[in-house]
Amino acid sequence: MKIVIAGLVLLAATAALAQSPGPLSQALSDDVALREAAANGSPDAMLELGLREDRGQNRPRDPAAAFTWYMQAAQAGLAEAQLNVGIMLDAGIGTERDPYRAVIWYTRAALRGNARAQFNLGLLHDTGVGTPENHVMGTYWFNSAKSDVPATVDRLTPPGPKIFGDRLMAPVPIYENVTSTSAEVIWRSEPQPEGSYYLLQIYASASGSEPAFHLVKSIRTQASGALVTLPGVQDPMIWRISVVDDALHDYAASEWRGVPLGRQPPRGAATLSATRRTTQSADFINLLQSDLKVAGISIDGERTLTAIPGQSRVIFRYRDDRTLAMDVAGLLTSDAAGATTYSADSDLAPGQVGIELVIDPERKPGAD
Protein backbone atom coordinates (compact mmCIF):
# COMPACT_ATOMS: atom_id res chain seq x y z
CA MET A 1 0.00 0.00 0.00
CA LYS A 2 1.09 3.58 -0.62
CA ILE A 3 0.06 6.48 1.58
CA VAL A 4 0.32 10.03 0.27
CA ILE A 5 1.18 12.67 2.90
CA ALA A 6 1.98 16.23 1.87
CA GLY A 7 2.96 14.99 -1.57
CA LEU A 8 5.08 12.11 -0.24
CA VAL A 9 4.40 8.49 -1.08
CA LEU A 10 5.19 6.42 2.01
CA LEU A 11 5.61 2.67 1.87
CA ALA A 12 3.31 0.60 4.03
CA ALA A 13 3.40 -3.15 4.23
CA THR A 14 -0.29 -3.95 3.75
CA ALA A 15 -3.58 -2.14 3.34
CA ALA A 16 -3.52 -1.86 7.11
CA LEU A 17 -0.02 -0.40 7.18
CA ALA A 18 1.79 -3.40 8.56
CA GLN A 19 3.61 -6.65 7.98
CA SER A 20 1.77 -9.73 6.74
CA PRO A 21 1.01 -12.26 9.47
CA GLY A 22 3.84 -14.62 10.28
CA PRO A 23 4.15 -18.08 11.83
CA LEU A 24 3.15 -16.68 15.19
CA SER A 25 -0.45 -16.26 14.01
CA GLN A 26 -0.68 -20.01 13.48
CA ALA A 27 1.05 -20.91 16.74
CA LEU A 28 -1.04 -18.48 18.76
CA SER A 29 -4.41 -18.50 17.07
CA ASP A 30 -6.49 -16.66 19.62
CA ASP A 31 -6.19 -13.34 21.39
CA VAL A 32 -6.01 -14.92 24.83
CA ALA A 33 -2.81 -16.78 24.00
CA LEU A 34 -1.40 -13.72 22.25
CA ARG A 35 -2.14 -11.45 25.17
CA GLU A 36 -0.58 -13.94 27.56
CA ALA A 37 2.55 -14.04 25.41
CA ALA A 38 2.60 -10.24 25.19
CA ALA A 39 2.25 -9.98 28.97
CA ASN A 40 5.31 -12.24 29.22
CA GLY A 41 7.27 -9.77 27.07
CA SER A 42 6.99 -11.24 23.55
CA PRO A 43 7.47 -8.42 20.99
CA ASP A 44 6.18 -10.72 18.23
CA ALA A 45 2.93 -11.23 20.13
CA MET A 46 2.60 -7.47 20.62
CA LEU A 47 3.13 -6.93 16.90
CA GLU A 48 0.56 -9.61 15.98
CA LEU A 49 -2.01 -8.05 18.29
CA GLY A 50 -1.35 -4.72 16.63
CA LEU A 51 -1.81 -6.28 13.22
CA ARG A 52 -5.16 -7.80 14.21
CA GLU A 53 -6.43 -4.47 15.49
CA ASP A 54 -5.05 -2.74 12.40
CA ARG A 55 -6.65 -5.16 9.93
CA GLY A 56 -9.88 -5.52 11.89
CA GLN A 57 -9.43 -9.28 12.08
CA ASN A 58 -12.66 -10.65 13.58
CA ARG A 59 -13.35 -7.20 15.03
CA PRO A 60 -13.84 -3.60 13.87
CA ARG A 61 -10.60 -1.90 12.90
CA ASP A 62 -9.09 0.05 15.81
CA PRO A 63 -6.04 2.08 14.67
CA ALA A 64 -5.55 3.55 18.15
CA ALA A 65 -5.34 0.10 19.73
CA ALA A 66 -3.04 -1.01 16.91
CA PHE A 67 -0.75 1.92 17.58
CA THR A 68 -0.59 1.03 21.28
CA TRP A 69 0.47 -2.55 20.52
CA TYR A 70 2.92 -1.46 17.82
CA MET A 71 4.50 0.99 20.26
CA GLN A 72 5.01 -1.71 22.88
CA ALA A 73 6.69 -3.98 20.33
CA ALA A 74 8.72 -1.06 18.97
CA GLN A 75 10.00 -0.15 22.42
CA ALA A 76 11.12 -3.77 22.78
CA GLY A 77 13.32 -3.30 19.71
CA LEU A 78 11.28 -4.98 16.93
CA ALA A 79 12.12 -3.23 13.66
CA GLU A 80 8.82 -4.11 11.92
CA ALA A 81 6.89 -2.49 14.76
CA GLN A 82 9.19 0.54 14.75
CA LEU A 83 8.41 0.98 11.05
CA ASN A 84 4.66 0.80 11.73
CA VAL A 85 4.89 3.31 14.58
CA GLY A 86 6.79 5.64 12.25
CA ILE A 87 4.17 5.32 9.52
CA MET A 88 1.26 5.95 11.88
CA LEU A 89 2.96 9.00 13.38
CA ASP A 90 3.80 10.23 9.89
CA ALA A 91 0.26 9.74 8.61
CA GLY A 92 -1.61 10.66 11.79
CA ILE A 93 -3.41 7.30 11.87
CA GLY A 94 -4.33 5.97 15.31
CA THR A 95 -2.49 8.87 16.91
CA GLU A 96 -1.79 12.55 16.40
CA ARG A 97 0.45 13.26 13.42
CA ASP A 98 4.04 13.96 14.51
CA PRO A 99 6.67 13.85 11.73
CA TYR A 100 9.44 14.71 14.21
CA ARG A 101 8.76 11.54 16.21
CA ALA A 102 8.22 9.63 12.96
CA VAL A 103 11.82 10.45 12.01
CA ILE A 104 13.04 8.91 15.27
CA TRP A 105 11.08 5.68 14.83
CA TYR A 106 11.94 5.35 11.14
CA THR A 107 15.59 5.81 12.06
CA ARG A 108 15.44 3.19 14.81
CA ALA A 109 13.99 0.69 12.33
CA ALA A 110 16.41 1.79 9.59
CA LEU A 111 19.42 1.23 11.86
CA ARG A 112 18.17 -2.35 12.31
CA GLY A 113 18.14 -2.86 8.55
CA ASN A 114 14.46 -2.33 7.73
CA ALA A 115 14.48 -1.24 4.07
CA ARG A 116 11.00 0.31 4.05
CA ALA A 117 11.94 2.47 7.02
CA GLN A 118 15.14 3.46 5.22
CA PHE A 119 13.11 4.53 2.18
CA ASN A 120 10.55 6.51 4.17
CA LEU A 121 13.33 8.12 6.19
CA GLY A 122 15.05 9.11 2.95
CA LEU A 123 11.82 10.81 1.84
CA LEU A 124 11.59 12.89 5.02
CA HIS A 125 15.23 13.99 4.85
CA ASP A 126 14.94 14.72 1.13
CA THR A 127 11.87 16.94 1.59
CA GLY A 128 12.58 18.40 5.03
CA VAL A 129 9.53 16.91 6.77
CA GLY A 130 10.13 16.44 10.51
CA THR A 131 13.84 17.13 10.06
CA PRO A 132 16.01 19.69 8.22
CA GLU A 133 15.95 19.34 4.44
CA ASN A 134 19.12 17.40 3.67
CA HIS A 135 19.38 15.85 0.20
CA VAL A 136 22.69 14.18 0.96
CA MET A 137 21.19 12.38 3.95
CA GLY A 138 18.13 11.49 1.92
CA THR A 139 20.33 9.95 -0.76
CA TYR A 140 22.23 7.98 1.88
CA TRP A 141 19.04 6.33 3.12
CA PHE A 142 17.70 5.76 -0.41
CA ASN A 143 20.92 3.95 -1.28
CA SER A 144 20.57 1.86 1.87
CA ALA A 145 17.09 0.74 0.76
CA LYS A 146 17.59 0.39 -2.98
CA SER A 147 18.30 -3.37 -3.11
CA ASP A 148 14.98 -4.17 -1.38
CA VAL A 149 12.65 -1.30 -2.33
CA PRO A 150 12.13 -0.79 -6.09
CA ALA A 151 10.60 2.65 -5.50
CA THR A 152 14.06 4.02 -4.69
CA VAL A 153 14.87 3.88 -8.42
CA ASP A 154 12.52 6.82 -8.96
CA ARG A 155 14.33 8.81 -6.28
CA LEU A 156 17.86 8.02 -7.46
CA THR A 157 17.43 8.03 -11.29
CA PRO A 158 18.33 10.55 -12.50
CA PRO A 159 20.39 11.45 -9.43
CA GLY A 160 18.88 14.30 -7.49
CA PRO A 161 20.84 17.38 -6.52
CA LYS A 162 23.34 16.99 -3.71
CA ILE A 163 23.17 20.32 -1.97
CA PHE A 164 26.04 20.60 0.48
CA GLY A 165 26.41 23.11 3.29
CA ASP A 166 29.06 25.81 3.23
CA ARG A 167 30.11 25.41 6.87
CA LEU A 168 30.11 22.78 9.59
CA MET A 169 27.14 22.85 11.97
CA ALA A 170 27.06 20.66 15.06
CA PRO A 171 24.51 17.81 14.83
CA VAL A 172 21.60 17.96 17.27
CA PRO A 173 20.92 14.75 19.26
CA ILE A 174 17.22 13.83 19.26
CA TYR A 175 17.24 10.31 20.74
CA GLU A 176 19.61 8.30 22.92
CA ASN A 177 19.56 4.94 24.64
CA VAL A 178 22.97 4.04 26.05
CA THR A 179 23.38 0.96 28.24
CA SER A 180 26.33 -1.14 29.35
CA THR A 181 26.02 -3.36 26.26
CA SER A 182 24.71 -1.10 23.49
CA ALA A 183 24.32 2.48 22.37
CA GLU A 184 21.60 3.81 20.07
CA VAL A 185 21.96 7.47 19.19
CA ILE A 186 20.03 9.52 16.61
CA TRP A 187 20.67 13.09 15.51
CA ARG A 188 19.34 15.70 13.10
CA SER A 189 21.70 17.62 10.87
CA GLU A 190 21.68 20.54 8.50
CA PRO A 191 23.47 19.97 5.16
CA GLN A 192 27.22 19.77 5.79
CA PRO A 193 30.21 20.51 3.52
CA GLU A 194 31.10 17.90 0.92
CA GLY A 195 33.42 15.20 2.24
CA SER A 196 32.41 15.58 5.87
CA TYR A 197 31.26 12.70 8.08
CA TYR A 198 29.81 12.09 11.54
CA LEU A 199 31.78 10.75 14.50
CA LEU A 200 30.15 9.29 17.60
CA GLN A 201 32.52 9.18 20.59
CA ILE A 202 31.54 7.27 23.74
CA TYR A 203 33.55 7.56 26.96
CA ALA A 204 33.11 5.93 30.36
CA SER A 205 33.58 7.99 33.50
CA ALA A 206 35.21 6.22 36.42
CA SER A 207 33.16 6.06 39.57
CA GLY A 208 34.29 8.02 42.61
CA SER A 209 35.82 11.47 42.80
CA GLU A 210 38.67 10.91 40.32
CA PRO A 211 37.98 13.06 37.22
CA ALA A 212 38.98 10.29 34.82
CA PHE A 213 37.40 9.17 31.54
CA HIS A 214 38.40 6.50 29.06
CA LEU A 215 37.37 5.88 25.47
CA VAL A 216 34.87 3.04 24.97
CA LYS A 217 33.88 3.36 21.30
CA SER A 218 34.38 5.67 18.36
CA ILE A 219 32.11 5.24 15.32
CA ARG A 220 32.44 7.02 11.96
CA THR A 221 29.31 7.11 9.78
CA GLN A 222 27.45 8.99 7.05
CA ALA A 223 24.06 8.15 8.60
CA SER A 224 21.82 10.16 10.91
CA GLY A 225 22.15 7.64 13.70
CA ALA A 226 24.22 4.77 15.05
CA LEU A 227 23.46 1.47 16.78
CA VAL A 228 26.56 -0.13 18.28
CA THR A 229 27.47 -2.95 20.65
CA LEU A 230 29.41 -2.04 23.81
CA PRO A 231 31.61 -4.36 25.87
CA GLY A 232 29.55 -4.50 29.06
CA VAL A 233 30.78 -1.23 30.56
CA GLN A 234 29.62 -0.79 34.15
CA ASP A 235 30.75 2.81 34.69
CA PRO A 236 28.49 5.72 33.66
CA MET A 237 28.95 6.66 30.01
CA ILE A 238 28.97 10.00 28.24
CA TRP A 239 28.91 10.65 24.52
CA ARG A 240 28.85 13.31 21.84
CA ILE A 241 28.35 13.47 18.08
CA SER A 242 30.55 15.59 15.82
CA VAL A 243 30.60 16.42 12.14
CA VAL A 244 34.17 16.29 10.85
CA ASP A 245 35.86 17.72 7.76
CA ASP A 246 39.38 16.31 7.46
CA ALA A 247 40.15 18.43 4.41
CA LEU A 248 39.49 21.63 6.36
CA HIS A 249 40.99 20.19 9.59
CA ASP A 250 37.83 21.23 11.38
CA TYR A 251 34.89 19.78 13.31
CA ALA A 252 31.73 20.87 15.11
CA ALA A 253 30.57 18.86 18.11
CA SER A 254 27.42 18.58 20.19
CA GLU A 255 27.57 19.02 23.93
CA TRP A 256 28.56 15.97 25.96
CA ARG A 257 25.50 13.95 26.95
CA GLY A 258 24.98 11.76 30.01
CA VAL A 259 27.46 13.61 32.22
CA PRO A 260 26.89 12.47 35.84
CA LEU A 261 25.54 15.06 38.24
CA GLY A 262 28.35 17.01 39.87
CA ARG A 263 30.92 15.98 37.27
CA GLN A 264 32.46 17.96 34.46
CA PRO A 265 32.82 16.51 30.93
CA PRO A 266 36.37 15.87 29.72
CA ARG A 267 38.24 18.89 28.39
CA GLY A 268 39.80 16.60 25.82
CA ALA A 269 41.78 13.42 25.38
CA ALA A 270 45.44 12.55 24.86
CA THR A 271 47.40 9.61 23.54
CA LEU A 272 50.90 8.94 24.80
CA SER A 273 54.05 7.70 23.08
CA ALA A 274 57.68 7.65 24.20
CA THR A 275 61.03 6.83 22.58
CA ARG A 276 62.04 4.57 25.45
CA ARG A 277 61.10 3.57 28.98
CA THR A 278 63.39 3.90 32.00
CA THR A 279 62.67 3.92 35.71
CA GLN A 280 63.01 7.69 35.70
CA SER A 281 60.80 8.15 32.65
CA ALA A 282 58.16 5.80 34.09
CA ASP A 283 57.93 7.97 37.20
CA PHE A 284 57.58 11.08 35.02
CA ILE A 285 54.91 9.46 32.84
CA ASN A 286 52.91 8.38 35.89
CA LEU A 287 53.08 11.93 37.23
CA LEU A 288 52.06 13.33 33.84
CA GLN A 289 49.08 10.97 33.61
CA SER A 290 47.99 12.05 37.09
CA ASP A 291 48.27 15.72 36.09
CA LEU A 292 46.22 15.08 32.94
CA LYS A 293 43.45 13.42 34.93
CA VAL A 294 43.32 16.34 37.36
CA ALA A 295 43.08 18.66 34.35
CA GLY A 296 40.08 16.66 33.06
CA ILE A 297 41.96 15.16 30.11
CA SER A 298 41.39 11.47 29.45
CA ILE A 299 44.18 9.07 28.48
CA ASP A 300 43.24 7.24 25.28
CA GLY A 301 46.10 4.74 25.34
CA GLU A 302 49.55 4.61 23.78
CA ARG A 303 50.63 5.20 20.19
CA THR A 304 53.72 4.00 18.34
CA LEU A 305 56.10 6.71 17.17
CA THR A 306 56.59 6.49 13.40
CA ALA A 307 59.36 9.12 13.54
CA ILE A 308 61.34 10.42 16.48
CA PRO A 309 60.91 14.17 17.00
CA GLY A 310 63.84 16.35 18.03
CA GLN A 311 62.19 17.15 21.35
CA SER A 312 59.15 16.20 23.35
CA ARG A 313 56.06 17.75 21.83
CA VAL A 314 52.26 17.70 21.68
CA ILE A 315 50.64 17.30 18.27
CA PHE A 316 47.10 18.13 17.17
CA ARG A 317 45.16 17.52 13.96
CA TYR A 318 42.18 19.89 14.11
CA ARG A 319 42.29 23.67 14.46
CA ASP A 320 39.97 23.79 17.45
CA ASP A 321 42.33 21.54 19.39
CA ARG A 322 45.31 23.92 19.34
CA THR A 323 44.40 25.39 22.74
CA LEU A 324 44.09 21.91 24.22
CA ALA A 325 47.49 20.98 22.79
CA MET A 326 49.12 24.07 24.30
CA ASP A 327 47.56 23.37 27.70
CA VAL A 328 48.93 19.81 27.62
CA ALA A 329 52.32 21.05 26.43
CA GLY A 330 52.36 23.38 29.42
CA LEU A 331 52.59 20.28 31.62
CA LEU A 332 55.84 19.32 29.83
CA THR A 333 57.70 22.59 29.41
CA SER A 334 57.49 26.33 30.00
CA ASP A 335 57.69 26.83 26.21
CA ALA A 336 54.23 25.45 25.45
CA ALA A 337 53.96 27.17 22.07
CA GLY A 338 57.32 25.80 20.95
CA ALA A 339 56.33 22.28 21.97
CA THR A 340 53.01 22.34 20.10
CA THR A 341 52.91 21.03 16.52
CA TYR A 342 50.15 20.75 13.92
CA SER A 343 50.08 17.28 12.33
CA ALA A 344 47.67 16.97 9.40
CA ASP A 345 48.54 13.35 8.62
CA SER A 346 48.08 12.00 12.15
CA ASP A 347 45.21 9.69 13.07
CA LEU A 348 44.10 11.81 16.00
CA ALA A 349 40.36 12.24 16.55
CA PRO A 350 38.52 15.50 17.25
CA GLY A 351 39.22 16.64 20.80
CA GLN A 352 42.32 14.46 21.00
CA VAL A 353 46.02 15.42 21.07
CA GLY A 354 49.13 13.27 20.93
CA ILE A 355 51.94 13.50 23.50
CA GLU A 356 55.30 12.43 22.06
CA LEU A 357 58.00 12.13 24.70
CA VAL A 358 61.67 12.05 23.77
CA ILE A 359 63.34 10.23 26.64
CA ASP A 360 66.98 11.14 27.32
CA PRO A 361 68.38 8.88 30.03
CA GLU A 362 70.82 11.65 31.05
CA ARG A 363 68.07 14.25 31.38
CA LYS A 364 64.70 14.42 33.07
CA PRO A 365 61.90 14.05 30.47
CA GLY A 366 60.17 17.33 29.77
CA ALA A 367 62.90 19.41 31.38
CA ASP A 368 63.53 22.77 29.71
Short mmCIF file of C-alpha atoms in Angstrom, two decimals, residues 3 5 11 22 39 41 71 74 77 83-84 91-92 106 123-124 128 140 158 180 194 197 200 283 303 338 340 368:
data_model
loop_
_atom_site.label_atom_id
_atom_site.label_comp_id
_atom_site.label_asym_id
_atom_site.label_seq_id
_atom_site.Cartn_x
_atom_site.Cartn_y
_atom_site.Cartn_z
CA ILE A 3 0.06 6.48 1.58
CA ILE A 5 1.18 12.67 2.90
CA LEU A 11 5.61 2.67 1.87
CA GLY A 22 3.84 -14.62 10.28
CA ALA A 39 2.25 -9.98 28.97
CA GLY A 41 7.27 -9.77 27.07
CA MET A 71 4.50 0.99 20.26
CA ALA A 74 8.72 -1.06 18.97
CA GLY A 77 13.32 -3.30 19.71
CA LEU A 83 8.41 0.98 11.05
CA ASN A 84 4.66 0.80 11.73
CA ALA A 91 0.26 9.74 8.61
CA GLY A 92 -1.61 10.66 11.79
CA TYR A 106 11.94 5.35 11.14
CA LEU A 123 11.82 10.81 1.84
CA LEU A 124 11.59 12.89 5.02
CA GLY A 128 12.58 18.40 5.03
CA TYR A 140 22.23 7.98 1.88
CA PRO A 158 18.33 10.55 -12.50
CA SER A 180 26.33 -1.14 29.35
CA GLU A 194 31.10 17.90 0.92
CA TYR A 197 31.26 12.70 8.08
CA LEU A 200 30.15 9.29 17.60
CA ASP A 283 57.93 7.97 37.20
CA ARG A 303 50.63 5.20 20.19
CA GLY A 338 57.32 25.80 20.95
CA THR A 340 53.01 22.34 20.10
CA ASP A 368 63.53 22.77 29.71
#
